CSV table of C-alpha atoms in Angstrom, one decimal:
chain,number,residue,atom,x,y,z
A,1,UNK,CA,-11.9,22.0,-16.3
A,2,UNK,CA,-10.1,19.7,-19.0
A,3,UNK,CA,-10.7,15.9,-17.6
A,4,UNK,CA,-7.0,14.2,-16.8
A,5,UNK,CA,-8.2,11.1,-15.5
A,6,UNK,CA,-10.7,8.7,-17.1
A,7,UNK,CA,-12.0,5.1,-16.8
A,8,UNK,CA,-10.0,3.4,-19.0
A,9,UNK,CA,-6.8,4.7,-17.3
A,10,UNK,CA,-5.0,1.9,-15.1
A,11,UNK,CA,-5.1,2.3,-11.4
A,12,UNK,CA,-1.8,1.9,-11.0
A,13,UNK,CA,-1.3,4.5,-13.7
A,14,UNK,CA,-3.9,7.1,-12.3
A,15,UNK,CA,-1.5,6.8,-8.9
A,16,UNK,CA,1.1,7.6,-10.4
A,17,UNK,CA,0.6,10.4,-11.8
A,18,UNK,CA,-1.9,11.8,-9.1
A,19,UNK,CA,-0.2,10.9,-5.7
A,20,UNK,CA,-3.3,11.8,-3.8
A,21,UNK,CA,-5.4,9.2,-5.6
A,22,UNK,CA,-4.1,6.8,-3.6
A,23,UNK,CA,-6.6,8.4,-0.3
A,24,UNK,CA,-9.6,8.6,-2.9
A,25,UNK,CA,-9.0,4.9,-3.8
A,26,UNK,CA,-9.0,3.9,-0.2
A,27,UNK,CA,-12.2,6.0,0.2
A,28,UNK,CA,-13.8,3.5,-2.2
A,29,UNK,CA,-11.5,0.4,-1.0
A,30,UNK,CA,-10.2,0.0,-4.6
A,31,UNK,CA,-6.9,-1.8,-5.1
A,32,UNK,CA,-4.3,0.2,-6.0
A,33,UNK,CA,-1.6,-1.5,-5.3
A,34,UNK,CA,-1.9,-5.1,-6.4
A,35,UNK,CA,-4.6,-4.5,-7.8
A,36,UNK,CA,-2.9,-1.5,-9.7
A,37,UNK,CA,-2.6,-2.9,-13.9
A,38,UNK,CA,-5.9,-3.8,-13.6
A,39,UNK,CA,-8.2,-0.6,-15.6
A,40,UNK,CA,-10.4,1.5,-13.6
A,41,UNK,CA,-13.6,0.7,-15.1
A,42,UNK,CA,-13.1,-2.7,-13.9
A,43,UNK,CA,-12.9,-1.6,-10.2
A,44,UNK,CA,-16.2,0.1,-10.8
A,45,UNK,CA,-17.8,-2.3,-11.8
A,46,UNK,CA,-16.6,-4.8,-8.9
A,47,UNK,CA,-17.0,-2.3,-6.5
A,48,UNK,CA,-20.9,-0.5,-8.0
A,49,UNK,CA,-19.2,2.6,-7.5
A,50,UNK,CA,-20.5,5.3,-9.3
A,51,UNK,CA,-18.6,6.3,-11.9
A,52,UNK,CA,-18.9,9.8,-12.4
A,53,UNK,CA,-19.3,10.8,-8.7
A,54,UNK,CA,-15.3,8.9,-8.5
A,55,UNK,CA,-14.2,10.4,-12.1
A,56,UNK,CA,-15.4,14.1,-10.7
A,57,UNK,CA,-13.5,13.5,-7.8
A,58,UNK,CA,-10.8,12.1,-8.9
A,59,UNK,CA,-10.5,15.1,-11.7
A,60,UNK,CA,-11.5,18.2,-9.1
A,61,UNK,CA,-8.6,17.2,-6.7
A,62,UNK,CA,-6.2,16.3,-9.4
A,63,UNK,CA,-6.8,20.6,-10.3
A,64,UNK,CA,-6.5,21.6,-7.7
A,65,UNK,CA,-3.5,19.8,-6.6
A,66,UNK,CA,-2.1,20.4,-10.4
A,67,UNK,CA,0.7,23.4,-9.4
A,68,UNK,CA,2.1,21.0,-6.2
A,69,UNK,CA,1.9,17.5,-8.1
A,70,UNK,CA,3.9,19.1,-11.0
A,71,UNK,CA,6.3,21.1,-8.3
A,72,UNK,CA,7.1,18.3,-6.2
A,73,UNK,CA,10.1,15.9,-5.8
A,74,UNK,CA,8.4,13.3,-8.6
A,75,UNK,CA,9.5,9.9,-7.1
A,76,UNK,CA,9.4,8.8,-11.6
A,77,UNK,CA,12.1,11.2,-12.2
A,78,UNK,CA,14.9,9.8,-9.3
A,79,UNK,CA,17.6,6.9,-10.5
A,80,UNK,CA,16.0,3.7,-9.0
A,81,UNK,CA,18.8,3.2,-6.1
A,82,UNK,CA,17.7,6.8,-4.6
A,83,UNK,CA,13.8,5.4,-5.3
A,84,UNK,CA,15.3,2.1,-3.0
A,85,UNK,CA,16.2,4.2,-0.8
A,86,UNK,CA,13.5,6.9,-0.7
A,87,UNK,CA,11.3,3.5,0.2
A,88,UNK,CA,13.5,2.0,2.5
A,89,UNK,CA,14.1,5.7,4.3
A,90,UNK,CA,10.4,6.1,4.6
A,91,UNK,CA,8.3,2.9,4.4
A,92,UNK,CA,10.6,0.4,5.7
A,93,UNK,CA,10.8,2.6,8.7
A,94,UNK,CA,7.4,3.5,9.5
A,95,UNK,CA,6.5,-0.4,9.8
A,96,UNK,CA,9.7,-1.4,11.3
A,97,UNK,CA,8.8,1.3,14.3
A,98,UNK,CA,5.0,1.1,14.1
A,99,UNK,CA,4.3,-2.8,14.0
A,100,UNK,CA,5.0,-3.7,17.5
A,101,UNK,CA,4.0,-0.7,19.3
A,102,UNK,CA,1.0,-1.5,17.0
A,103,UNK,CA,0.7,-5.6,18.5
A,104,UNK,CA,1.0,-4.5,21.9
A,105,UNK,CA,-2.0,-2.6,21.7
A,106,UNK,CA,-3.3,-4.9,20.1
A,107,UNK,CA,-2.9,-7.5,22.8
A,108,UNK,CA,-4.0,-5.2,25.6
A,109,UNK,CA,-7.6,-4.6,24.0
A,110,UNK,CA,-7.2,-8.4,23.4
A,111,UNK,CA,-7.4,-8.9,27.0
A,112,UNK,CA,-9.7,-5.5,28.0
A,113,UNK,CA,-12.6,-6.9,25.5
A,114,UNK,CA,-12.0,-10.1,25.6
A,115,UNK,CA,-15.4,-11.0,27.0
A,116,UNK,CA,-17.4,-8.5,24.5
A,117,UNK,CA,-15.3,-9.1,21.0
A,118,UNK,CA,-13.5,-12.0,22.3
A,119,UNK,CA,-13.7,-13.4,18.5
A,120,UNK,CA,-13.4,-10.7,16.0
A,121,UNK,CA,-10.3,-9.6,18.3
A,122,UNK,CA,-8.5,-12.7,18.5
A,123,UNK,CA,-9.1,-13.0,14.9
A,124,UNK,CA,-7.9,-9.8,14.0
A,125,UNK,CA,-5.0,-10.3,16.3
A,126,UNK,CA,-4.1,-13.4,14.3
A,127,UNK,CA,-4.1,-12.1,11.2
A,128,UNK,CA,-2.1,-8.8,12.2
A,129,UNK,CA,0.6,-11.0,13.7
A,130,UNK,CA,0.4,-13.2,10.0
A,131,UNK,CA,0.7,-9.7,8.0
A,132,UNK,CA,3.5,-8.8,10.6
A,133,UNK,CA,5.9,-11.9,10.1
A,134,UNK,CA,5.3,-11.9,6.8
A,135,UNK,CA,5.9,-7.8,6.5
A,136,UNK,CA,9.5,-8.4,9.0
A,137,UNK,CA,10.9,-11.2,6.2
A,138,UNK,CA,10.0,-9.4,3.2
A,139,UNK,CA,11.7,-6.0,4.5
A,140,UNK,CA,15.1,-8.0,5.2
A,141,UNK,CA,14.0,-9.7,1.5
A,142,UNK,CA,13.7,-6.7,-0.5
A,143,UNK,CA,16.7,-4.9,2.2
A,144,UNK,CA,19.6,-7.5,2.1
A,145,UNK,CA,18.6,-9.7,-1.6
A,146,UNK,CA,16.2,-7.4,-3.7
A,147,UNK,CA,17.0,-4.1,-3.4
A,148,UNK,CA,21.1,-4.6,-3.6
A,149,UNK,CA,20.5,-6.8,-7.2
A,150,UNK,CA,18.8,-3.5,-8.5
A,151,UNK,CA,21.2,-1.4,-7.8
A,152,UNK,CA,24.2,-3.9,-9.0
A,153,UNK,CA,21.6,-3.9,-12.3
A,154,UNK,CA,21.1,-0.3,-12.4
A,155,UNK,CA,25.4,0.3,-12.2
A,156,UNK,CA,26.2,-2.7,-14.3
A,157,UNK,CA,22.7,-3.4,-17.3
A,158,UNK,CA,23.6,-6.7,-18.6
A,159,UNK,CA,21.3,-9.4,-18.8
A,160,UNK,CA,22.2,-11.4,-16.4
A,161,UNK,CA,21.6,-9.0,-13.6
A,162,UNK,CA,18.7,-8.0,-15.0
A,163,UNK,CA,17.1,-11.4,-15.1
A,164,UNK,CA,18.6,-12.0,-11.7
A,165,UNK,CA,16.6,-9.5,-10.4
A,166,UNK,CA,13.2,-10.4,-12.1
A,167,UNK,CA,13.7,-13.2,-10.4
A,168,UNK,CA,13.2,-12.5,-6.9
A,169,UNK,CA,11.3,-9.2,-7.9
A,170,UNK,CA,8.4,-12.1,-8.8
A,171,UNK,CA,8.0,-13.7,-5.3
A,172,UNK,CA,8.4,-10.2,-4.0
A,173,UNK,CA,4.9,-8.9,-6.0
A,174,UNK,CA,3.3,-12.9,-5.0
A,175,UNK,CA,4.3,-11.8,-1.2
A,176,UNK,CA,2.8,-8.3,-1.8
A,177,UNK,CA,-0.3,-9.9,-2.6
A,178,UNK,CA,-0.6,-11.8,0.3
A,179,UNK,CA,0.4,-9.2,2.6
A,180,UNK,CA,-3.1,-6.7,0.9
A,181,UNK,CA,-5.4,-9.9,0.8
A,182,UNK,CA,-4.4,-9.9,5.2
A,183,UNK,CA,-5.0,-6.6,4.9
A,184,UNK,CA,-8.3,-6.8,3.0
A,185,UNK,CA,-9.4,-9.8,5.4
A,186,UNK,CA,-8.5,-7.5,8.8
A,187,UNK,CA,-10.8,-4.6,7.0
A,188,UNK,CA,-13.4,-7.0,6.4
A,189,UNK,CA,-13.9,-8.6,9.3
A,190,UNK,CA,-13.8,-5.0,11.6
A,191,UNK,CA,-16.6,-3.9,9.4
A,192,UNK,CA,-13.8,-0.9,7.8
A,193,UNK,CA,-12.1,-0.5,11.4
A,194,UNK,CA,-15.6,0.7,12.7
A,195,UNK,CA,-15.0,1.0,16.6
A,196,UNK,CA,-17.6,-1.1,19.1
A,197,UNK,CA,-20.1,1.5,21.0
A,198,UNK,CA,-18.2,0.3,24.5
A,199,UNK,CA,-14.1,0.8,22.4
A,200,UNK,CA,-12.2,2.5,24.8
A,201,UNK,CA,-9.5,5.3,23.9
A,202,UNK,CA,-6.7,2.3,23.3
A,203,UNK,CA,-9.5,0.7,21.0
A,204,UNK,CA,-9.8,3.2,19.4
A,205,UNK,CA,-5.7,4.3,19.2
A,206,UNK,CA,-4.8,0.5,17.9
A,207,UNK,CA,-7.9,0.9,14.7
A,208,UNK,CA,-6.7,4.2,13.8
A,209,UNK,CA,-2.9,2.8,13.6
A,210,UNK,CA,-4.0,-0.9,12.0
A,211,UNK,CA,-5.5,2.1,9.4
A,212,UNK,CA,-1.9,3.5,9.1
A,213,UNK,CA,-0.3,0.2,8.5
A,214,UNK,CA,-2.8,-0.3,5.7
A,215,UNK,CA,-2.4,2.9,4.1
A,216,UNK,CA,1.5,2.7,4.3
A,217,UNK,CA,1.7,-0.5,2.8
A,218,UNK,CA,-0.7,-0.2,0.3
A,219,UNK,CA,1.6,3.3,-0.8
A,220,UNK,CA,5.1,1.0,-0.6
A,221,UNK,CA,3.6,-1.5,-2.7
A,222,UNK,CA,2.7,1.6,-5.0
A,223,UNK,CA,5.6,2.4,-5.5
A,224,UNK,CA,7.2,-0.5,-5.8
A,225,UNK,CA,5.1,-2.8,-8.4
A,226,UNK,CA,3.8,0.8,-10.7
A,227,UNK,CA,7.3,2.3,-11.1
A,228,UNK,CA,10.3,1.3,-9.5
A,229,UNK,CA,9.9,-2.6,-10.5
A,230,UNK,CA,7.9,-1.0,-13.4
A,231,UNK,CA,11.8,-0.4,-14.9
A,232,UNK,CA,12.9,-3.9,-14.8
A,233,UNK,CA,10.2,-5.6,-16.8
């Protein structure tokens, strides 16, 4: 089997050519969005990952999905306006729907399990609300400011339009990092969203929803940082 993926490739590059890599990276807790500009070898050393095991898995899964990848609607081939519409319709909509529901569930388990797990759940609740506030403002900023600027540049590619978009883009990337840091802290606090022995079904659903939010946000940031925004730089 020809090995397409190697340790010297950038993490974001791997996720771009093989979208399925994002699930594998999440299993190994490898940052593929904000840390996507690093070589895979750096993450392997940081996480003390078995290099051969990871590369074999990436290449094996890529080979299985090769035909599907090549025939699928490729995000890279879309216009910037189409990429923006995809991100808004899929990822922004998901966040707007799921975050209020998850916040309500988190408040519920904090109340029910306060006596036995109040300390960690209180901290998780605060972190989630910080994330929610960060994301809500971020989505508005993208939809009302950054994305219209990028679409304007695509229709009228002057240096002035590009510079204006890049200035806001830099702020947006910093916000991506801040959200990513909160998610990493939440994962660490919960030991990878491990359910306590006395955790109820609502507890389990809440953790499942937070993990789904984490996955969706990482994919959202990857599409922007490693593909869409790269076209402006």
